[in-house]
PDB file of C-alpha atoms in Angstrom:
ATOM      1  CA  MET O   1     -44.894  24.243   7.540  1.00 54.00           C
ATOM      2  CA  SER O   2     -43.285  23.807   4.130  1.00 53.00           C
ATOM      3  CA  LYS O   3     -40.237  25.801   5.291  1.00 46.00           C
ATOM      4  CA  ILE O   4     -39.827  23.491   8.287  1.00 47.00           C
ATOM      5  CA  MET O   5     -40.060  20.398   6.051  1.00 44.00           C
ATOM      6  CA  THR O   6     -37.572  21.900   3.608  1.00 47.00           C
ATOM      7  CA  SER O   7     -35.147  22.678   6.422  1.00 40.00           C
ATOM      8  CA  ALA O   8     -35.505  19.150   7.836  1.00 40.00           C
ATOM      9  CA  GLN O   9     -34.860  17.647   4.397  1.00 45.00           C
ATOM     10  CA  GLU O  10     -31.769  19.813   3.943  1.00 40.00           C
ATOM     11  CA  ASN O  11     -30.463  18.671   7.337  1.00 42.00           C
ATOM     12  CA  LEU O  12     -31.111  15.039   6.387  1.00 44.00           C
ATOM     13  CA  ASP O  13     -29.330  15.502   3.057  1.00 46.00           C
ATOM     14  CA  LEU O  14     -26.412  17.111   4.884  1.00 47.00           C
ATOM     15  CA  LYS O  15     -26.190  14.223   7.336  1.00 78.00           C
ATOM     16  CA  VAL O  16     -26.345  11.664   4.511  1.00 82.00           C
ATOM     17  CA  GLY O  17     -23.708  13.609   2.581  1.00 84.00           C
ATOM     18  CA  ASP O  18     -21.428  13.787   5.620  1.00 89.00           C
ATOM     19  CA  LYS O  19     -21.839  10.060   6.238  1.00 90.00           C
ATOM     20  CA  VAL O  20     -21.015   9.181   2.633  1.00 92.00           C
ATOM     21  CA  LYS O  21     -17.974  11.452   2.781  1.00 94.00           C
ATOM     22  CA  ALA O  22     -16.837   9.816   6.037  1.00 95.00           C
ATOM     23  CA  LEU O  23     -17.273   6.308   4.599  1.00 95.00           C
ATOM     24  CA  PHE O  24     -15.255   7.320   1.542  1.00 95.00           C
ATOM     25  CA  GLU O  25     -12.554   8.729   3.822  1.00 96.00           C
ATOM     26  CA  LEU O  26     -12.522   5.436   5.726  1.00 95.00           C
ATOM     27  CA  LEU O  27     -11.647   3.723   2.464  1.00 93.00           C
ATOM     28  CA  LYS O  28      -8.295   5.625   2.231  1.00 95.00           C
ATOM     29  CA  PHE O  29      -8.909   6.032  -1.485  1.00 95.00           C
ATOM     30  CA  ARG O  30      -5.523   7.513  -2.443  1.00 94.00           C
ATOM     31  CA  LEU O  31      -3.652   4.614  -0.859  1.00 93.00           C
ATOM     32  CA  ALA O  32      -6.108   2.099  -2.324  1.00 96.00           C
ATOM     33  CA  PHE O  33      -5.754   3.674  -5.777  1.00 95.00           C
ATOM     34  CA  LEU O  34      -1.946   3.466  -5.662  1.00 94.00           C
ATOM     35  CA  ILE O  35      -2.190  -0.209  -4.739  1.00 95.00           C
ATOM     36  CA  ALA O  36      -4.723  -0.808  -7.522  1.00 96.00           C
ATOM     37  CA  PHE O  37      -2.361   0.958  -9.964  1.00 96.00           C
ATOM     38  CA  SER O  38       0.462  -1.387  -8.951  1.00 96.00           C
ATOM     39  CA  GLY O  39      -1.836  -4.364  -9.432  1.00 97.00           C
ATOM     40  CA  ALA O  40      -2.982  -3.075 -12.834  1.00 97.00           C
ATOM     41  CA  MET O  41       0.658  -2.890 -13.918  1.00 96.00           C
ATOM     42  CA  GLY O  42       1.073  -6.556 -13.002  1.00 96.00           C
ATOM     43  CA  TYR O  43      -2.137  -7.432 -14.842  1.00 97.00           C
ATOM     44  CA  SER O  44      -1.026  -5.583 -17.967  1.00 95.00           C
ATOM     45  CA  LEU O  45       2.386  -7.257 -17.901  1.00 94.00           C
ATOM     46  CA  GLY O  46       0.819 -10.699 -17.673  1.00 93.00           C
ATOM     47  CA  ALA O  47      -2.053 -10.256 -20.130  1.00 92.00           C
ATOM     48  CA  SER O  48      -1.535 -11.274 -23.767  1.00 87.00           C
ATOM     49  CA  SER O  49      -3.961  -8.503 -24.734  1.00 86.00           C
ATOM     50  CA  VAL O  50      -5.266  -5.770 -22.451  1.00 84.00           C
ATOM     51  CA  SER O  51      -9.020  -5.282 -22.124  1.00 88.00           C
ATOM     52  CA  TRP O  52      -9.887  -1.894 -20.664  1.00 92.00           C
ATOM     53  CA  ILE O  53     -13.091  -3.328 -19.207  1.00 95.00           C
ATOM     54  CA  LYS O  54     -11.043  -5.947 -17.377  1.00 96.00           C
ATOM     55  CA  ILE O  55      -8.572  -3.290 -16.202  1.00 96.00           C
ATOM     56  CA  VAL O  56     -11.410  -1.196 -14.766  1.00 97.00           C
ATOM     57  CA  LEU O  57     -12.965  -4.230 -13.071  1.00 98.00           C
ATOM     58  CA  PHE O  58      -9.589  -5.234 -11.658  1.00 98.00           C
ATOM     59  CA  CYS O  59      -9.005  -1.733 -10.266  1.00 97.00           C
ATOM     60  CA  ILE O  60     -12.479  -1.661  -8.688  1.00 98.00           C
ATOM     61  CA  ALA O  61     -11.873  -5.031  -7.026  1.00 98.00           C
ATOM     62  CA  SER O  62      -8.371  -3.994  -5.901  1.00 98.00           C
ATOM     63  CA  ILE O  63      -9.589  -0.716  -4.414  1.00 98.00           C
ATOM     64  CA  GLY O  64     -12.426  -2.566  -2.679  1.00 98.00           C
ATOM     65  CA  ILE O  65     -10.292  -5.298  -1.094  1.00 98.00           C
ATOM     66  CA  THR O  66      -7.655  -2.742  -0.061  1.00 97.00           C
ATOM     67  CA  GLY O  67     -10.347  -0.493   1.372  1.00 97.00           C
ATOM     68  CA  ALA O  68     -11.749  -3.396   3.383  1.00 98.00           C
ATOM     69  CA  ALA O  69      -8.279  -4.134   4.801  1.00 97.00           C
ATOM     70  CA  ASN O  70      -7.791  -0.448   5.648  1.00 97.00           C
ATOM     71  CA  ILE O  71     -11.129  -0.357   7.464  1.00 97.00           C
ATOM     72  CA  ILE O  72     -10.287  -3.465   9.501  1.00 97.00           C
ATOM     73  CA  ASN O  73      -7.017  -1.778  10.446  1.00 97.00           C
ATOM     74  CA  GLN O  74      -8.852   1.361  11.600  1.00 97.00           C
ATOM     75  CA  ILE O  75     -11.478  -0.605  13.551  1.00 97.00           C
ATOM     76  CA  LEU O  76      -8.806  -2.478  15.485  1.00 97.00           C
ATOM     77  CA  GLU O  77      -6.789   0.697  16.079  1.00 96.00           C
ATOM     78  CA  ILE O  78      -9.622   3.089  16.913  1.00 96.00           C
ATOM     79  CA  ASP O  79      -8.356   3.745  20.449  1.00 95.00           C
ATOM     80  CA  LEU O  80      -4.764   4.103  19.240  1.00 94.00           C
ATOM     81  CA  ASP O  81      -5.767   6.521  16.484  1.00 94.00           C
ATOM     82  CA  LYS O  82      -7.209   8.792  19.157  1.00 94.00           C
ATOM     83  CA  MET O  83      -3.712   9.146  20.628  1.00 93.00           C
ATOM     84  CA  MET O  84      -2.025  10.379  17.447  1.00 93.00           C
ATOM     85  CA  LYS O  85      -2.398  13.863  15.963  1.00 91.00           C
ATOM     86  CA  ARG O  86      -2.218  12.437  12.435  1.00 90.00           C
ATOM     87  CA  THR O  87      -5.180  10.115  12.952  1.00 92.00           C
ATOM     88  CA  GLU O  88      -7.330  11.606  15.724  1.00 93.00           C
ATOM     89  CA  ASN O  89      -9.768  13.137  13.210  1.00 95.00           C
ATOM     90  CA  ARG O  90     -10.315   9.974  11.203  1.00 95.00           C
ATOM     91  CA  PRO O  91     -13.984   8.895  10.839  1.00 96.00           C
ATOM     92  CA  LEU O  92     -13.924   6.271  13.623  1.00 96.00           C
ATOM     93  CA  PRO O  93     -12.045   8.080  16.436  1.00 96.00           C
ATOM     94  CA  SER O  94     -13.953  11.296  15.657  1.00 94.00           C
ATOM     95  CA  GLY O  95     -17.284   9.464  15.883  1.00 94.00           C
ATOM     96  CA  ARG O  96     -18.424  10.319  12.361  1.00 95.00           C
ATOM     97  CA  VAL O  97     -18.767   6.596  11.642  1.00 95.00           C
ATOM     98  CA  THR O  98     -19.721   3.897  14.155  1.00 95.00           C
ATOM     99  CA  ILE O  99     -17.868   0.611  14.445  1.00 96.00           C
ATOM    100  CA  GLU O 100     -21.006  -1.233  13.272  1.00 96.00           C
ATOM    101  CA  GLN O 101     -21.229   0.937  10.150  1.00 96.00           C
ATOM    102  CA  ALA O 102     -17.534   0.427   9.461  1.00 97.00           C
ATOM    103  CA  ILE O 103     -17.903  -3.365   9.759  1.00 97.00           C
ATOM    104  CA  ILE O 104     -20.838  -3.403   7.320  1.00 97.00           C
ATOM    105  CA  TRP O 105     -18.894  -1.213   4.875  1.00 97.00           C
ATOM    106  CA  ALA O 106     -15.799  -3.448   5.125  1.00 98.00           C
ATOM    107  CA  VAL O 107     -17.824  -6.630   4.587  1.00 98.00           C
ATOM    108  CA  PHE O 108     -19.588  -5.107   1.574  1.00 98.00           C
ATOM    109  CA  LEU O 109     -16.304  -4.003   0.004  1.00 98.00           C
ATOM    110  CA  GLY O 110     -14.545  -7.290   0.728  1.00 98.00           C
ATOM    111  CA  VAL O 111     -17.333  -9.574  -0.514  1.00 98.00           C
ATOM    112  CA  SER O 112     -17.992  -7.471  -3.624  1.00 98.00           C
ATOM    113  CA  SER O 113     -14.303  -7.416  -4.505  1.00 98.00           C
ATOM    114  CA  LEU O 114     -13.869 -11.170  -4.057  1.00 98.00           C
ATOM    115  CA  PHE O 115     -16.968 -11.728  -6.200  1.00 98.00           C
ATOM    116  CA  ILE O 116     -15.385  -9.695  -9.020  1.00 98.00           C
ATOM    117  CA  PHE O 117     -12.107 -11.597  -8.740  1.00 98.00           C
ATOM    118  CA  VAL O 118     -13.833 -14.991  -8.875  1.00 98.00           C
ATOM    119  CA  VAL O 119     -16.378 -14.222 -11.606  1.00 98.00           C
ATOM    120  CA  TYR O 120     -14.332 -12.020 -13.954  1.00 97.00           C
ATOM    121  CA  PHE O 121     -10.820 -13.319 -13.280  1.00 97.00           C
ATOM    122  CA  ASN O 122     -10.016 -16.532 -11.420  1.00 96.00           C
ATOM    123  CA  LEU O 123     -10.124 -18.251  -8.042  1.00 97.00           C
ATOM    124  CA  ILE O 124      -6.366 -18.015  -7.424  1.00 97.00           C
ATOM    125  CA  SER O 125      -6.374 -14.217  -7.643  1.00 97.00           C
ATOM    126  CA  ALA O 126      -9.378 -14.110  -5.307  1.00 98.00           C
ATOM    127  CA  LEU O 127      -7.619 -16.314  -2.740  1.00 97.00           C
ATOM    128  CA  LEU O 128      -4.467 -14.191  -2.914  1.00 97.00           C
ATOM    129  CA  ALA O 129      -6.565 -11.046  -2.429  1.00 98.00           C
ATOM    130  CA  LEU O 130      -8.280 -12.622   0.580  1.00 98.00           C
ATOM    131  CA  LEU O 131      -4.910 -13.659   2.015  1.00 97.00           C
ATOM    132  CA  SER O 132      -3.596 -10.105   1.640  1.00 97.00           C
ATOM    133  CA  LEU O 133      -6.641  -8.766   3.516  1.00 97.00           C
ATOM    134  CA  VAL O 134      -6.181 -11.248   6.373  1.00 97.00           C
ATOM    135  CA  LEU O 135      -2.436 -10.623   6.664  1.00 97.00           C
ATOM    136  CA  TYR O 136      -2.815  -6.841   6.676  1.00 97.00           C
ATOM    137  CA  GLY O 137      -5.927  -6.539   8.802  1.00 95.00           C
ATOM    138  CA  PHE O 138      -5.490  -9.310  11.363  1.00 96.00           C
ATOM    139  CA  VAL O 139      -1.741 -10.078  11.492  1.00 96.00           C
ATOM    140  CA  TYR O 140       0.190  -6.919  10.596  1.00 96.00           C
ATOM    141  CA  THR O 141      -2.110  -4.547  12.510  1.00 94.00           C
ATOM    142  CA  PRO O 142      -1.703  -6.058  16.018  1.00 94.00           C
ATOM    143  CA  LEU O 143       2.033  -6.613  15.440  1.00 95.00           C
ATOM    144  CA  LYS O 144       2.668  -2.873  15.081  1.00 93.00           C
ATOM    145  CA  ARG O 145       2.923  -2.580  18.870  1.00 92.00           C
ATOM    146  CA  VAL O 146       5.171  -5.639  19.149  1.00 92.00           C
ATOM    147  CA  GLY O 147       8.151  -4.524  17.091  1.00 89.00           C
ATOM    148  CA  PRO O 148       9.661  -4.098  13.608  1.00 90.00           C
ATOM    149  CA  ILE O 149       8.604  -7.669  12.781  1.00 94.00           C
ATOM    150  CA  ALA O 150       5.341  -5.944  11.815  1.00 94.00           C
ATOM    151  CA  VAL O 151       7.086  -4.269   8.876  1.00 94.00           C
ATOM    152  CA  PHE O 152       8.363  -7.648   7.633  1.00 95.00           C
ATOM    153  CA  VAL O 153       4.901  -9.198   7.907  1.00 96.00           C
ATOM    154  CA  GLY O 154       3.220  -6.141   6.386  1.00 95.00           C
ATOM    155  CA  ALA O 155       5.599  -6.238   3.427  1.00 96.00           C
ATOM    156  CA  PHE O 156       3.908  -9.449   2.227  1.00 96.00           C
ATOM    157  CA  PRO O 157       0.394  -8.063   1.618  1.00 96.00           C
ATOM    158  CA  GLY O 158       2.024  -4.811   0.523  1.00 95.00           C
ATOM    159  CA  ALA O 159       3.861  -6.683  -2.242  1.00 96.00           C
ATOM    160  CA  PHE O 160       0.890  -8.799  -3.355  1.00 97.00           C
ATOM    161  CA  PRO O 161      -0.783  -6.348  -5.827  1.00 97.00           C
ATOM    162  CA  PRO O 162       1.418  -6.838  -8.947  1.00 97.00           C
ATOM    163  CA  MET O 163       1.516 -10.567  -8.269  1.00 97.00           C
ATOM    164  CA  ILE O 164      -2.279 -10.691  -7.973  1.00 98.00           C
ATOM    165  CA  GLY O 165      -2.513  -8.713 -11.197  1.00 97.00           C
ATOM    166  CA  TRP O 166      -0.317 -11.171 -13.096  1.00 97.00           C
ATOM    167  CA  VAL O 167      -2.234 -14.165 -11.719  1.00 97.00           C
ATOM    168  CA  ALA O 168      -5.570 -12.486 -12.534  1.00 97.00           C
ATOM    169  CA  ALA O 169      -4.413 -12.122 -16.143  1.00 96.00           C
ATOM    170  CA  THR O 170      -2.857 -15.569 -16.590  1.00 95.00           C
ATOM    171  CA  ASN O 171      -4.477 -17.846 -13.988  1.00 94.00           C
ATOM    172  CA  HIS O 172      -0.936 -19.046 -13.390  1.00 90.00           C
ATOM    173  CA  PHE O 173       1.453 -18.603 -10.477  1.00 87.00           C
ATOM    174  CA  GLY O 174       5.125 -18.960 -11.302  1.00 89.00           C
ATOM    175  CA  LEU O 175       8.504 -17.233 -11.339  1.00 93.00           C
ATOM    176  CA  GLU O 176       7.276 -14.119 -13.183  1.00 94.00           C
ATOM    177  CA  PRO O 177       4.693 -13.001 -10.597  1.00 95.00           C
ATOM    178  CA  GLY O 178       7.199 -14.001  -7.927  1.00 95.00           C
ATOM    179  CA  ILE O 179       9.703 -11.499  -9.339  1.00 96.00           C
ATOM    180  CA  LEU O 180       7.081  -8.734  -9.401  1.00 96.00           C
ATOM    181  CA  PHE O 181       6.319  -9.609  -5.780  1.00 97.00           C
ATOM    182  CA  ALA O 182      10.030  -9.516  -4.841  1.00 97.00           C
ATOM    183  CA  ILE O 183      10.584  -6.039  -6.292  1.00 97.00           C
ATOM    184  CA  GLN O 184       7.685  -4.579  -4.355  1.00 97.00           C
ATOM    185  CA  PHE O 185       8.559  -6.625  -1.253  1.00 97.00           C
ATOM    186  CA  PHE O 186      12.078  -5.180  -0.882  1.00 97.00           C
ATOM    187  CA  TRP O 187      10.828  -1.713  -1.842  1.00 97.00           C
ATOM    188  CA  GLN O 188       8.454  -1.836   1.159  1.00 95.00           C
ATOM    189  CA  PHE O 189      11.279  -1.586   3.710  1.00 97.00           C
ATOM    190  CA  PRO O 190      12.927   1.730   2.766  1.00 97.00           C
ATOM    191  CA  HIS O 191       9.483   3.101   1.912  1.00 96.00           C
ATOM    192  CA  PHE O 192       7.839   2.225   5.211  1.00 95.00           C
ATOM    193  CA  TRP O 193      10.848   2.874   7.445  1.00 96.00           C
ATOM    194  CA  ALA O 194      11.188   6.350   5.941  1.00 96.00           C
ATOM    195  CA  ILE O 195       7.547   6.972   6.863  1.00 96.00           C
ATOM    196  CA  ALA O 196       8.101   5.494  10.339  1.00 95.00           C
ATOM    197  CA  TRP O 197      11.132   7.774  10.787  1.00 95.00           C
ATOM    198  CA  VAL O 198       9.164  10.908   9.881  1.00 95.00           C
ATOM    199  CA  LEU O 199       6.183   9.923  12.048  1.00 94.00           C
ATOM    200  CA  ASP O 200       8.190   8.376  14.879  1.00 93.00           C
ATOM    201  CA  ASP O 201       7.024  10.794  17.590  1.00 92.00           C
ATOM    202  CA  ASP O 202       3.370  10.293  16.669  1.00 92.00           C
ATOM    203  CA  TYR O 203       3.774   6.520  16.459  1.00 92.00           C
ATOM    204  CA  LYS O 204       5.354   6.420  19.917  1.00 91.00           C
ATOM    205  CA  ARG O 205       2.212   7.978  21.391  1.00 91.00           C
ATOM    206  CA  ALA O 206       0.302   4.883  20.293  1.00 90.00           C
ATOM    207  CA  GLY O 207       3.068   2.473  21.296  1.00 91.00           C
ATOM    208  CA  PHE O 208       4.003   1.533  17.730  1.00 92.00           C
ATOM    209  CA  LYS O 209       7.512   0.062  17.422  1.00 88.00           C
ATOM    210  CA  LEU O 210       8.324   0.062  13.729  1.00 91.00           C
ATOM    211  CA  LEU O 211      11.885   1.299  13.201  1.00 93.00           C
ATOM    212  CA  PRO O 212      14.464  -1.513  12.787  1.00 91.00           C
ATOM    213  CA  ALA O 213      17.631  -2.313  14.706  1.00 81.00           C
ATOM    214  CA  ASN O 214      17.394  -0.604  18.131  1.00 84.00           C
ATOM    215  CA  GLY O 215      14.324   1.397  17.124  1.00 85.00           C
ATOM    216  CA  LEU O 216      16.214   4.702  17.072  1.00 89.00           C
ATOM    217  CA  LYS O 217      16.675   7.245  14.300  1.00 93.00           C
ATOM    218  CA  ASP O 218      20.391   6.518  13.977  1.00 92.00           C
ATOM    219  CA  ALA O 219      23.079   4.924  11.784  1.00 92.00           C
ATOM    220  CA  ASP O 220      21.993   1.363  12.640  1.00 94.00           C
ATOM    221  CA  THR O 221      18.514   2.031  11.324  1.00 94.00           C
ATOM    222  CA  THR O 222      19.835   3.706   8.166  1.00 95.00           C
ATOM    223  CA  MET O 223      22.104   0.717   7.553  1.00 95.00           C
ATOM    224  CA  GLN O 224      19.069  -1.590   7.580  1.00 95.00           C
ATOM    225  CA  ILE O 225      17.263   0.737   5.165  1.00 96.00           C
ATOM    226  CA  MET O 226      20.277   0.788   2.825  1.00 97.00           C
ATOM    227  CA  ILE O 227      20.657  -3.010   2.790  1.00 96.00           C
ATOM    228  CA  TYR O 228      17.058  -3.641   1.734  1.00 97.00           C
ATOM    229  CA  THR O 229      17.274  -0.920  -0.926  1.00 97.00           C
ATOM    230  CA  LEU O 230      20.435  -2.536  -2.298  1.00 97.00           C
ATOM    231  CA  PHE O 231      18.454  -5.689  -3.183  1.00 97.00           C
ATOM    232  CA  LEU O 232      16.418  -3.683  -5.703  1.00 97.00           C
ATOM    233  CA  LEU O 233      19.411  -3.342  -8.059  1.00 96.00           C
ATOM    234  CA  PRO O 234      19.840  -7.019  -9.028  1.00 96.00           C
ATOM    235  CA  ILE O 235      16.116  -7.795  -8.755  1.00 96.00           C
ATOM    236  CA  GLY O 236      15.309  -4.958 -11.151  1.00 95.00           C
ATOM    237  CA  TRP O 237      17.153  -6.875 -13.898  1.00 94.00           C
ATOM    238  CA  LEU O 238      15.255 -10.141 -13.456  1.00 95.00           C
ATOM    239  CA  PRO O 239      12.167  -9.232 -15.564  1.00 94.00           C
ATOM    240  CA  TYR O 240      14.542  -8.696 -18.500  1.00 94.00           C
ATOM    241  CA  GLN O 241      16.413 -11.919 -17.790  1.00 92.00           C
ATOM    242  CA  LEU O 242      13.117 -13.846 -17.777  1.00 90.00           C
ATOM    243  CA  GLY O 243      11.998 -12.268 -21.033  1.00 90.00           C
ATOM    244  CA  MET O 244       9.123 -10.390 -19.389  1.00 91.00           C
ATOM    245  CA  THR O 245      10.433  -7.017 -20.601  1.00 92.00           C
ATOM    246  CA  GLY O 246      13.270  -5.588 -22.681  1.00 91.00           C
ATOM    247  CA  ILE O 247      16.698  -4.189 -21.900  1.00 94.00           C
ATOM    248  CA  ASN O 248      15.514  -0.564 -21.756  1.00 95.00           C
ATOM    249  CA  SER O 249      13.400  -1.055 -18.642  1.00 95.00           C
ATOM    250  CA  ALA O 250      16.285  -2.917 -16.981  1.00 95.00           C
ATOM    251  CA  PHE O 251      18.432   0.190 -17.423  1.00 96.00           C
ATOM    252  CA  VAL O 252      15.614   2.407 -16.111  1.00 97.00           C
ATOM    253  CA  ALA O 253      15.262   0.159 -13.041  1.00 96.00           C
ATOM    254  CA  THR O 254      19.032   0.338 -12.487  1.00 96.00           C
ATOM    255  CA  VAL O 255      19.247   4.126 -12.821  1.00 97.00           C
ATOM    256  CA  PHE O 256      16.334   4.777 -10.476  1.00 97.00           C
ATOM    257  CA  GLY O 257      17.559   2.036  -8.143  1.00 97.00           C
ATOM    258  CA  VAL O 258      20.939   3.776  -7.881  1.00 97.00           C
ATOM    259  CA  LEU O 259      19.248   7.134  -7.241  1.00 97.00           C
ATOM    260  CA  PHE O 260      17.048   5.520  -4.601  1.00 97.00           C
ATOM    261  CA  LEU O 261      20.102   3.915  -3.003  1.00 97.00           C
ATOM    262  CA  ALA O 262      21.931   7.264  -3.041  1.00 97.00           C
ATOM    263  CA  GLN O 263      19.104   8.720  -0.957  1.00 97.00           C
ATOM    264  CA  THR O 264      19.692   6.056   1.686  1.00 97.00           C
ATOM    265  CA  PHE O 265      23.384   7.043   1.854  1.00 96.00           C
ATOM    266  CA  HIS O 266      22.305  10.665   2.220  1.00 96.00           C
ATOM    267  CA  LEU O 267      20.083   9.599   5.128  1.00 96.00           C
ATOM    268  CA  MET O 268      23.044   7.723   6.666  1.00 95.00           C
ATOM    269  CA  ARG O 269      25.133  10.910   6.593  1.00 94.00           C
ATOM    270  CA  LYS O 270      22.474  13.279   7.919  1.00 93.00           C
ATOM    271  CA  CYS O 271      20.145  11.084  10.034  1.00 93.00           C
ATOM    272  CA  SER O 272      17.537  13.843   9.906  1.00 95.00           C
ATOM    273  CA  ASP O 273      13.778  13.999   9.450  1.00 95.00           C
ATOM    274  CA  LYS O 274      14.310  16.092   6.317  1.00 96.00           C
ATOM    275  CA  THR O 275      16.401  13.431   4.565  1.00 96.00           C
ATOM    276  CA  ALA O 276      13.990  10.697   5.714  1.00 96.00           C
ATOM    277  CA  ARG O 277      11.143  12.669   4.154  1.00 97.00           C
ATOM    278  CA  GLN O 278      13.152  12.976   0.933  1.00 97.00           C
ATOM    279  CA  LEU O 279      13.658   9.209   0.939  1.00 97.00           C
ATOM    280  CA  MET O 280       9.933   8.716   1.496  1.00 96.00           C
ATOM    281  CA  PHE O 281       9.089  10.827  -1.560  1.00 96.00           C
ATOM    282  CA  GLY O 282      11.845   9.055  -3.496  1.00 96.00           C
ATOM    283  CA  SER O 283      10.155   5.738  -2.772  1.00 95.00           C
ATOM    284  CA  PHE O 284       6.881   7.107  -4.149  1.00 94.00           C
ATOM    285  CA  ILE O 285       8.692   7.964  -7.391  1.00 95.00           C
ATOM    286  CA  TYR O 286      10.773   4.784  -7.772  1.00 97.00           C
ATOM    287  CA  LEU O 287       8.049   2.131  -7.871  1.00 96.00           C
ATOM    288  CA  PRO O 288       5.584   3.599 -10.405  1.00 95.00           C
ATOM    289  CA  ILE O 289       8.411   4.752 -12.700  1.00 96.00           C
ATOM    290  CA  VAL O 290       9.948   1.274 -12.772  1.00 96.00           C
ATOM    291  CA  GLN O 291       6.594  -0.460 -13.221  1.00 95.00           C
ATOM    292  CA  ILE O 292       5.592   1.883 -16.063  1.00 95.00           C
ATOM    293  CA  ALA O 293       9.000   1.287 -17.675  1.00 96.00           C
ATOM    294  CA  PHE O 294       8.423  -2.477 -17.525  1.00 95.00           C
ATOM    295  CA  LEU O 295       5.032  -2.104 -19.164  1.00 93.00           C
ATOM    296  CA  LEU O 296       6.183   0.290 -21.903  1.00 93.00           C
ATOM    297  CA  ASP O 297       9.121  -1.982 -22.668  1.00 89.00           C
ATOM    298  CA  LYS O 298       6.790  -4.922 -23.057  1.00 81.00           C
ATOM    299  CA  LEU O 299       4.516  -2.955 -25.391  1.00 72.00           C
TER     300      LEU O 299
END
């Protein structure tokens, strides 16, 4: 009898463990952490003095609100995720998490995160976080099957984190957080279009239309990618011009901006999945390097 009870308890523990793991996977923690890191950079740039407790609380709230937006995205796209090899084994399409459980988890994350923003930071940062969730979950997500306008709309919540961080630290919205927003806004286009290029075949299975111009992996699309990347060069100097950082970080932003731009020219010459993947990884390097340079220059 005791062996049967022990076995039943082990099965229950396994099921609970699997469910917790699936809920954590639903959060898309790596993506949420990268977004929280970007927001923490904005917070640190805006704060007169950095409190590690506040940084931790900000990161928790950022991961939570991003996780809630990611879950809404997956709930709305559950049938589409089943069509793509990259997403067919996610918790919802695989049945490891029910839609009801996902909704409860998203509400918990969203409400908890907004509570932290309001109580420990300020109302403006909470409202911006809520706006980013709504734009990503309920506007960007359904537009992905309409056309590349989805990338433009999605670039707004994607660029919110450093701006939210600055506002959370200062309770003030002005030109400085606007510049941090602009850098990440224009960065979104080469970053996301490189991903869309690499995953184009999989996206087509779900009817996603995300590449610009004529939607093909050709010179017209690479031209659009290059143009948006070009904007990063002058914008990278603006934090220095506004006195947010020093001259050193402006040079770092220029050097890495030129290298990033060179990758777009390489993509224009080759028009291959390999060069698109290189551009994608280049985008992952550019943003954190530039943001860290801004912060170190301020310190």
